[in-house]
């Protein structure tokens, strides 16, 4: 399968489901491919968020006190939680970095937080979109692998929440004059999951509840303002796709990863598909004694009979039924 990721420059967290004190102190950051790096990449003291940008020995720390260029309130669905989003920008001597971060925290203990979003790092000497560094991330104490959950051994739990990311669509022959053109933007969707604690597995679906919806928000600004590249205004026709992730065994620490995925559409014929999902269960229980959320990453890349090529790359955070009002 020919990769169609070369135009993919950055990923957006379209919506953060209900992350009031949730997650990944491990900082689960990931770029492309079928692997999650569970190393920590943020810190938050209730006022200042710091995000690590880069990898290895070349880490640049951006924070909301020094680097914020925009901020908005965010209203989390969990009671007694508050939230805010930031756009951070750093123009160093040899590079430009941009971060979008959404943070939710417990009002009584703001160090109990979830941060999620994306970053992009562009070297001045090599601004080619195919070569820029980028990552999506979730981070916070609730899914810190250093403090794993005690997983239930019986029963089931259902989870629902928000997902979002980048979508790229290359139009095939069925699209007439658009054949060969591409759309690049964000998407938002609902992710659903079912954990079967007796079998030690979790299944999921992106787009089974409601449609995957295309958007054009932050991504165009990254290309146009940071890279000087104009993107087309068209939105990717992604409504109707469903990405189903097969039962995936989770580890004793509540983490999981799998490449077993199936893509369907009511009218489009998919001839080849690859998918990935993975993440972690919360170490905080809901009122039923189950992990109250699951956070992670998902992507799907597929070809259609007419030659259309589709890529969805993003993040999700889903809450247990016991955490969401009826």
CSV table of C-alpha atoms in Angstrom, one decimal:
chain,number,residue,atom,x,y,z
A,1,UNK,CA,0.0,0.0,0.0
A,2,UNK,CA,1.5,3.3,-1.0
A,3,UNK,CA,1.8,5.6,2.0
A,4,UNK,CA,-0.1,8.9,1.6
A,5,UNK,CA,1.3,10.5,4.6
A,6,UNK,CA,3.8,12.8,3.0
A,7,UNK,CA,1.5,15.8,3.0
A,8,UNK,CA,0.5,15.2,6.6
A,9,UNK,CA,2.1,17.9,8.7
A,10,UNK,CA,0.4,18.0,12.0
A,11,UNK,CA,-2.5,16.5,13.9
A,12,UNK,CA,-5.3,18.2,15.8
A,13,UNK,CA,-7.1,16.9,18.8
A,14,UNK,CA,-10.6,17.8,17.5
A,15,UNK,CA,-12.4,17.3,20.8
A,16,UNK,CA,-11.4,16.0,24.2
A,17,UNK,CA,-14.2,13.9,25.6
A,18,UNK,CA,-14.3,14.3,29.2
A,19,UNK,CA,-11.0,14.4,30.6
A,20,UNK,CA,-11.4,15.9,33.8
A,21,UNK,CA,-8.5,14.5,35.7
A,22,UNK,CA,-7.5,12.0,33.3
A,23,UNK,CA,-4.5,10.7,32.0
A,24,UNK,CA,-1.3,9.6,30.6
A,25,UNK,CA,1.3,11.0,32.9
A,26,UNK,CA,3.3,8.8,30.5
A,27,UNK,CA,2.6,11.4,28.1
A,28,UNK,CA,1.8,9.0,25.4
A,29,UNK,CA,3.2,10.9,22.4
A,30,UNK,CA,3.2,9.3,19.0
A,31,UNK,CA,4.1,10.3,15.4
A,32,UNK,CA,3.3,8.0,12.5
A,33,UNK,CA,3.4,4.2,12.6
A,34,UNK,CA,2.1,1.5,14.7
A,35,UNK,CA,3.7,2.3,18.1
A,36,UNK,CA,2.9,4.5,21.1
A,37,UNK,CA,5.7,6.1,23.1
A,38,UNK,CA,4.4,6.2,26.6
A,39,UNK,CA,7.1,8.5,27.9
A,40,UNK,CA,5.9,11.7,29.7
A,41,UNK,CA,5.8,14.9,27.7
A,42,UNK,CA,3.9,17.5,29.7
A,43,UNK,CA,3.7,19.0,33.2
A,44,UNK,CA,1.0,21.2,34.8
A,45,UNK,CA,0.9,23.0,38.1
A,46,UNK,CA,-2.7,24.4,37.9
A,47,UNK,CA,-1.5,27.5,36.1
A,48,UNK,CA,1.4,26.8,33.7
A,49,UNK,CA,1.4,24.0,31.2
A,50,UNK,CA,4.7,22.8,29.7
A,51,UNK,CA,4.9,20.7,26.6
A,52,UNK,CA,8.0,18.9,25.4
A,53,UNK,CA,8.6,19.3,21.6
A,54,UNK,CA,11.1,17.2,19.7
A,55,UNK,CA,12.7,13.9,20.5
A,56,UNK,CA,15.8,12.3,21.9
A,57,UNK,CA,18.4,14.9,23.1
A,58,UNK,CA,16.7,17.7,21.0
A,59,UNK,CA,13.8,18.5,23.3
A,60,UNK,CA,12.4,22.1,23.4
A,61,UNK,CA,10.1,23.0,26.2
A,62,UNK,CA,7.2,25.3,25.4
A,63,UNK,CA,5.0,26.7,28.1
A,64,UNK,CA,1.8,28.7,28.4
A,65,UNK,CA,3.4,31.5,30.4
A,66,UNK,CA,6.0,32.4,27.8
A,67,UNK,CA,4.9,31.0,24.5
A,68,UNK,CA,1.0,31.3,24.4
A,69,UNK,CA,-0.4,33.2,21.4
A,70,UNK,CA,-4.0,32.3,22.0
A,71,UNK,CA,-6.2,30.7,24.6
A,72,UNK,CA,-9.9,29.8,25.2
A,73,UNK,CA,-12.0,28.3,27.9
A,74,UNK,CA,-13.0,24.7,27.6
A,75,UNK,CA,-15.9,23.1,29.6
A,76,UNK,CA,-15.2,19.5,30.5
A,77,UNK,CA,-18.2,17.2,31.0
A,78,UNK,CA,-17.0,15.8,34.4
A,79,UNK,CA,-18.3,17.6,37.4
A,80,UNK,CA,-15.9,19.8,39.4
A,81,UNK,CA,-13.5,20.0,36.5
A,82,UNK,CA,-12.3,23.0,34.5
A,83,UNK,CA,-10.5,23.3,31.2
A,84,UNK,CA,-8.7,25.6,28.8
A,85,UNK,CA,-7.0,25.3,25.4
A,86,UNK,CA,-3.8,27.1,24.3
A,87,UNK,CA,-1.9,27.7,21.1
A,88,UNK,CA,1.8,28.0,21.7
A,89,UNK,CA,4.5,29.2,19.3
A,90,UNK,CA,8.2,29.4,19.6
A,91,UNK,CA,10.5,31.0,16.9
A,92,UNK,CA,14.0,29.9,17.7
A,93,UNK,CA,17.2,30.7,15.8
A,94,UNK,CA,17.0,27.5,13.6
A,95,UNK,CA,13.4,26.3,14.0
A,96,UNK,CA,9.7,27.1,14.5
A,97,UNK,CA,7.5,25.1,16.9
A,98,UNK,CA,3.7,25.2,17.2
A,99,UNK,CA,1.6,23.4,19.9
A,100,UNK,CA,-2.1,23.1,20.3
A,101,UNK,CA,-3.0,21.8,23.8
A,102,UNK,CA,-6.3,21.2,25.6
A,103,UNK,CA,-6.1,20.7,29.3
A,104,UNK,CA,-8.7,19.6,31.8
A,105,UNK,CA,-8.1,19.5,35.6
A,106,UNK,CA,-9.7,18.8,38.9
A,107,UNK,CA,-10.7,22.0,40.7
A,108,UNK,CA,-9.7,20.6,44.0
A,109,UNK,CA,-6.4,19.2,42.8
A,110,UNK,CA,-5.2,20.8,39.5
A,111,UNK,CA,-2.2,18.6,39.3
A,112,UNK,CA,-4.7,15.8,38.5
A,113,UNK,CA,-5.1,16.7,34.9
A,114,UNK,CA,-5.2,15.6,31.3
A,115,UNK,CA,-3.4,17.4,28.5
A,116,UNK,CA,-3.9,16.4,24.9
A,117,UNK,CA,-3.1,17.9,21.5
A,118,UNK,CA,-0.4,18.1,18.9
A,119,UNK,CA,2.9,19.7,18.2
A,120,UNK,CA,4.8,20.4,15.0
A,121,UNK,CA,8.6,21.4,14.8
A,122,UNK,CA,10.0,22.8,11.6
A,123,UNK,CA,13.7,23.3,10.9
A,124,UNK,CA,14.4,26.5,9.1
A,125,UNK,CA,16.9,24.8,6.8
A,126,UNK,CA,14.5,22.0,5.9
A,127,UNK,CA,10.8,23.3,5.8
A,128,UNK,CA,9.6,20.5,3.5
A,129,UNK,CA,6.2,19.3,4.9
A,130,UNK,CA,7.4,15.7,4.4
A,131,UNK,CA,10.3,16.2,6.8
A,132,UNK,CA,8.8,18.2,9.7
A,133,UNK,CA,8.6,16.6,13.1
A,134,UNK,CA,5.1,16.2,14.6
A,135,UNK,CA,3.3,14.3,17.2
A,136,UNK,CA,0.0,13.9,18.9
A,137,UNK,CA,-0.1,13.4,22.7
A,138,UNK,CA,-2.1,12.6,25.8
A,139,UNK,CA,-0.6,13.1,29.2
A,140,UNK,CA,-1.5,13.2,32.8
A,141,UNK,CA,-1.4,11.2,36.1
A,142,UNK,CA,-4.5,9.1,35.5
A,143,UNK,CA,-2.9,6.8,32.9
A,144,UNK,CA,0.7,7.0,34.0
A,145,UNK,CA,2.2,3.6,33.4
A,146,UNK,CA,4.2,4.1,36.6
A,147,UNK,CA,0.9,3.9,38.4
A,148,UNK,CA,-1.1,1.4,36.5
A,149,UNK,CA,-4.7,0.6,37.2
A,150,UNK,CA,-5.9,-2.6,39.0
A,151,UNK,CA,-7.9,-4.0,36.2
A,152,UNK,CA,-11.2,-5.8,37.0
A,153,UNK,CA,-11.4,-9.5,36.3
A,154,UNK,CA,-15.1,-9.8,35.5
A,155,UNK,CA,-17.8,-7.8,33.9
A,156,UNK,CA,-18.0,-5.3,31.0
A,157,UNK,CA,-17.9,-1.5,30.7
A,158,UNK,CA,-19.0,0.6,27.7
A,159,UNK,CA,-17.2,3.8,26.8
A,160,UNK,CA,-18.2,6.8,24.6
A,161,UNK,CA,-16.3,10.0,23.9
A,162,UNK,CA,-14.8,12.3,21.4
A,163,UNK,CA,-12.1,11.7,18.8
A,164,UNK,CA,-10.3,14.0,16.4
A,165,UNK,CA,-7.3,14.4,14.2
A,166,UNK,CA,-6.1,14.9,10.7
A,167,UNK,CA,-7.8,13.6,7.5
A,168,UNK,CA,-6.3,13.5,4.1
A,169,UNK,CA,-8.4,12.5,1.1
A,170,UNK,CA,-7.0,12.0,-2.5
A,171,UNK,CA,-9.9,11.9,-4.9
A,172,UNK,CA,-10.3,9.0,-7.3
A,173,UNK,CA,-12.0,8.5,-10.6
A,174,UNK,CA,-15.6,8.6,-9.2
A,175,UNK,CA,-15.2,12.3,-8.4
A,176,UNK,CA,-15.0,13.5,-12.0
A,177,UNK,CA,-13.1,16.8,-12.3
A,178,UNK,CA,-11.7,16.4,-8.8
A,179,UNK,CA,-9.9,13.2,-9.6
A,180,UNK,CA,-6.3,13.5,-8.5
A,181,UNK,CA,-7.0,16.5,-6.2
A,182,UNK,CA,-6.6,16.3,-2.4
A,183,UNK,CA,-8.2,17.6,0.7
A,184,UNK,CA,-6.3,18.1,3.9
A,185,UNK,CA,-7.9,19.1,7.2
A,186,UNK,CA,-9.2,18.0,10.6
A,187,UNK,CA,-12.0,15.7,11.6
A,188,UNK,CA,-14.1,15.2,14.7
A,189,UNK,CA,-16.0,12.0,15.5
A,190,UNK,CA,-17.4,9.8,18.3
A,191,UNK,CA,-15.4,6.9,19.5
A,192,UNK,CA,-17.1,4.0,21.2
A,193,UNK,CA,-15.4,1.1,23.0
A,194,UNK,CA,-16.4,-2.0,25.1
A,195,UNK,CA,-14.1,-3.5,27.6
A,196,UNK,CA,-14.6,-7.2,28.5
A,197,UNK,CA,-12.7,-7.7,31.7
A,198,UNK,CA,-13.4,-11.4,31.8
A,199,UNK,CA,-11.6,-12.0,28.5
A,200,UNK,CA,-9.1,-9.1,29.0
A,201,UNK,CA,-10.0,-7.4,25.8
A,202,UNK,CA,-11.3,-4.1,24.4
A,203,UNK,CA,-13.0,-3.4,21.1
A,204,UNK,CA,-13.7,0.0,19.5
A,205,UNK,CA,-15.3,1.8,16.7
A,206,UNK,CA,-14.7,5.3,15.2
A,207,UNK,CA,-17.8,6.6,13.4
A,208,UNK,CA,-20.3,3.9,14.5
A,209,UNK,CA,-22.2,6.6,16.5
A,210,UNK,CA,-22.8,9.7,14.3
A,211,UNK,CA,-20.6,10.6,11.3
A,212,UNK,CA,-16.9,11.4,11.0
A,213,UNK,CA,-17.1,15.2,10.3
A,214,UNK,CA,-14.5,17.2,8.4
A,215,UNK,CA,-13.3,20.6,9.6
A,216,UNK,CA,-10.9,23.3,8.7
A,217,UNK,CA,-9.6,25.0,11.8
A,218,UNK,CA,-6.0,24.9,13.0
A,219,UNK,CA,-4.2,22.9,10.3
A,220,UNK,CA,-4.5,25.5,7.6
A,221,UNK,CA,-2.9,28.1,9.8
A,222,UNK,CA,0.0,25.8,10.5
A,223,UNK,CA,0.7,25.3,6.8
A,224,UNK,CA,0.0,28.8,5.7
A,225,UNK,CA,1.5,30.8,8.6
A,226,UNK,CA,4.4,28.5,9.5
A,227,UNK,CA,5.3,26.8,6.2
A,228,UNK,CA,3.9,29.4,3.7
A,229,UNK,CA,1.9,26.7,1.9
A,230,UNK,CA,-1.7,27.3,0.8
A,231,UNK,CA,-4.1,24.4,1.3
A,232,UNK,CA,-7.2,23.9,-0.7
A,233,UNK,CA,-10.5,25.0,0.9
A,234,UNK,CA,-12.3,21.7,0.1
A,235,UNK,CA,-13.3,19.4,3.0
A,236,UNK,CA,-12.7,15.7,2.8
A,237,UNK,CA,-15.9,13.6,2.2
A,238,UNK,CA,-15.5,11.3,5.2
A,239,UNK,CA,-19.1,11.0,6.4
A,240,UNK,CA,-20.3,7.4,6.4
A,241,UNK,CA,-17.0,5.7,7.1
A,242,UNK,CA,-16.7,3.3,10.1
A,243,UNK,CA,-13.4,2.0,11.5
A,244,UNK,CA,-13.9,-1.0,13.6
A,245,UNK,CA,-11.1,-2.2,15.9
A,246,UNK,CA,-11.1,-5.9,16.6
A,247,UNK,CA,-11.0,-7.3,20.2
A,248,UNK,CA,-7.6,-6.3,21.5
A,249,UNK,CA,-5.9,-7.9,24.5
A,250,UNK,CA,-4.8,-5.3,27.0
A,251,UNK,CA,-1.7,-5.7,29.2
A,252,UNK,CA,-1.6,-5.9,33.0
A,253,UNK,CA,-0.9,-2.2,33.2
A,254,UNK,CA,-4.0,-1.4,31.2
A,255,UNK,CA,-2.2,-0.4,28.0
A,256,UNK,CA,-3.0,-1.9,24.6
A,257,UNK,CA,-2.0,-1.7,20.9
A,258,UNK,CA,-3.3,-3.5,17.8
A,259,UNK,CA,-3.3,-3.3,14.0
A,260,UNK,CA,-6.5,-5.3,13.6
A,261,UNK,CA,-9.0,-2.9,12.0
A,262,UNK,CA,-11.7,-3.0,9.4
A,263,UNK,CA,-13.0,0.0,7.4
A,264,UNK,CA,-16.5,0.1,5.9
A,265,UNK,CA,-18.7,2.6,4.0
A,266,UNK,CA,-22.4,2.2,2.9
A,267,UNK,CA,-21.7,3.2,-0.8
A,268,UNK,CA,-17.9,3.2,-1.3
A,269,UNK,CA,-15.9,0.1,-2.0
A,270,UNK,CA,-12.7,-0.3,0.0
A,271,UNK,CA,-10.1,-2.5,-1.6
A,272,UNK,CA,-7.2,-2.2,0.9
A,273,UNK,CA,-7.0,-0.9,4.4
A,274,UNK,CA,-4.6,-0.6,7.3
A,275,UNK,CA,-5.4,0.5,10.8
A,276,UNK,CA,-4.0,1.0,14.3
A,277,UNK,CA,-5.3,1.8,17.7
A,278,UNK,CA,-3.8,1.8,21.2
A,279,UNK,CA,-3.9,3.6,24.5
A,280,UNK,CA,-4.4,3.1,28.3
A,281,UNK,CA,-7.1,2.5,30.8
A,282,UNK,CA,-7.5,5.0,33.7
A,283,UNK,CA,-6.1,4.2,37.1
A,284,UNK,CA,-9.2,6.0,38.7
A,285,UNK,CA,-12.4,4.0,39.0
A,286,UNK,CA,-15.9,5.1,38.1
A,287,UNK,CA,-18.8,4.5,40.5
A,288,UNK,CA,-19.2,0.9,39.2
A,289,UNK,CA,-15.6,0.0,40.0
A,290,UNK,CA,-14.4,0.1,36.4
A,291,UNK,CA,-11.7,2.4,34.9
A,292,UNK,CA,-13.5,5.6,34.3
A,293,UNK,CA,-11.9,6.3,30.9
A,294,UNK,CA,-9.7,5.1,28.1
A,295,UNK,CA,-7.5,7.4,26.2
A,296,UNK,CA,-5.4,6.7,23.1
A,297,UNK,CA,-4.6,7.0,19.4
A,298,UNK,CA,-6.1,5.6,16.2
A,299,UNK,CA,-5.4,5.8,12.5
A,300,UNK,CA,-6.6,4.2,9.3
A,301,UNK,CA,-5.3,4.4,5.8
A,302,UNK,CA,-7.2,2.9,3.0
A,303,UNK,CA,-7.7,2.7,-0.8
A,304,UNK,CA,-10.9,2.5,-2.7
A,305,UNK,CA,-12.0,0.9,-6.0
A,306,UNK,CA,-11.9,4.1,-7.9
A,307,UNK,CA,-8.4,5.0,-6.7
A,308,UNK,CA,-9.4,7.3,-3.9
A,309,UNK,CA,-6.9,7.3,-1.0
A,310,UNK,CA,-7.9,8.2,2.6
A,311,UNK,CA,-5.9,8.7,5.8
A,312,UNK,CA,-7.4,9.4,9.3
A,313,UNK,CA,-4.8,10.0,12.1
A,314,UNK,CA,-5.9,11.1,15.5
A,315,UNK,CA,-6.6,10.7,19.2
A,316,UNK,CA,-9.6,9.7,21.4
A,317,UNK,CA,-10.7,9.9,25.0
A,318,UNK,CA,-13.8,7.9,26.0
A,319,UNK,CA,-15.7,7.9,29.3
A,320,UNK,CA,-17.5,4.9,30.9
A,321,UNK,CA,-21.3,5.0,31.0
A,322,UNK,CA,-21.2,5.5,34.8
A,323,UNK,CA,-19.3,8.8,34.2
A,324,UNK,CA,-21.8,10.2,31.7
A,325,UNK,CA,-25.3,11.4,32.5
A,326,UNK,CA,-28.2,9.3,31.0
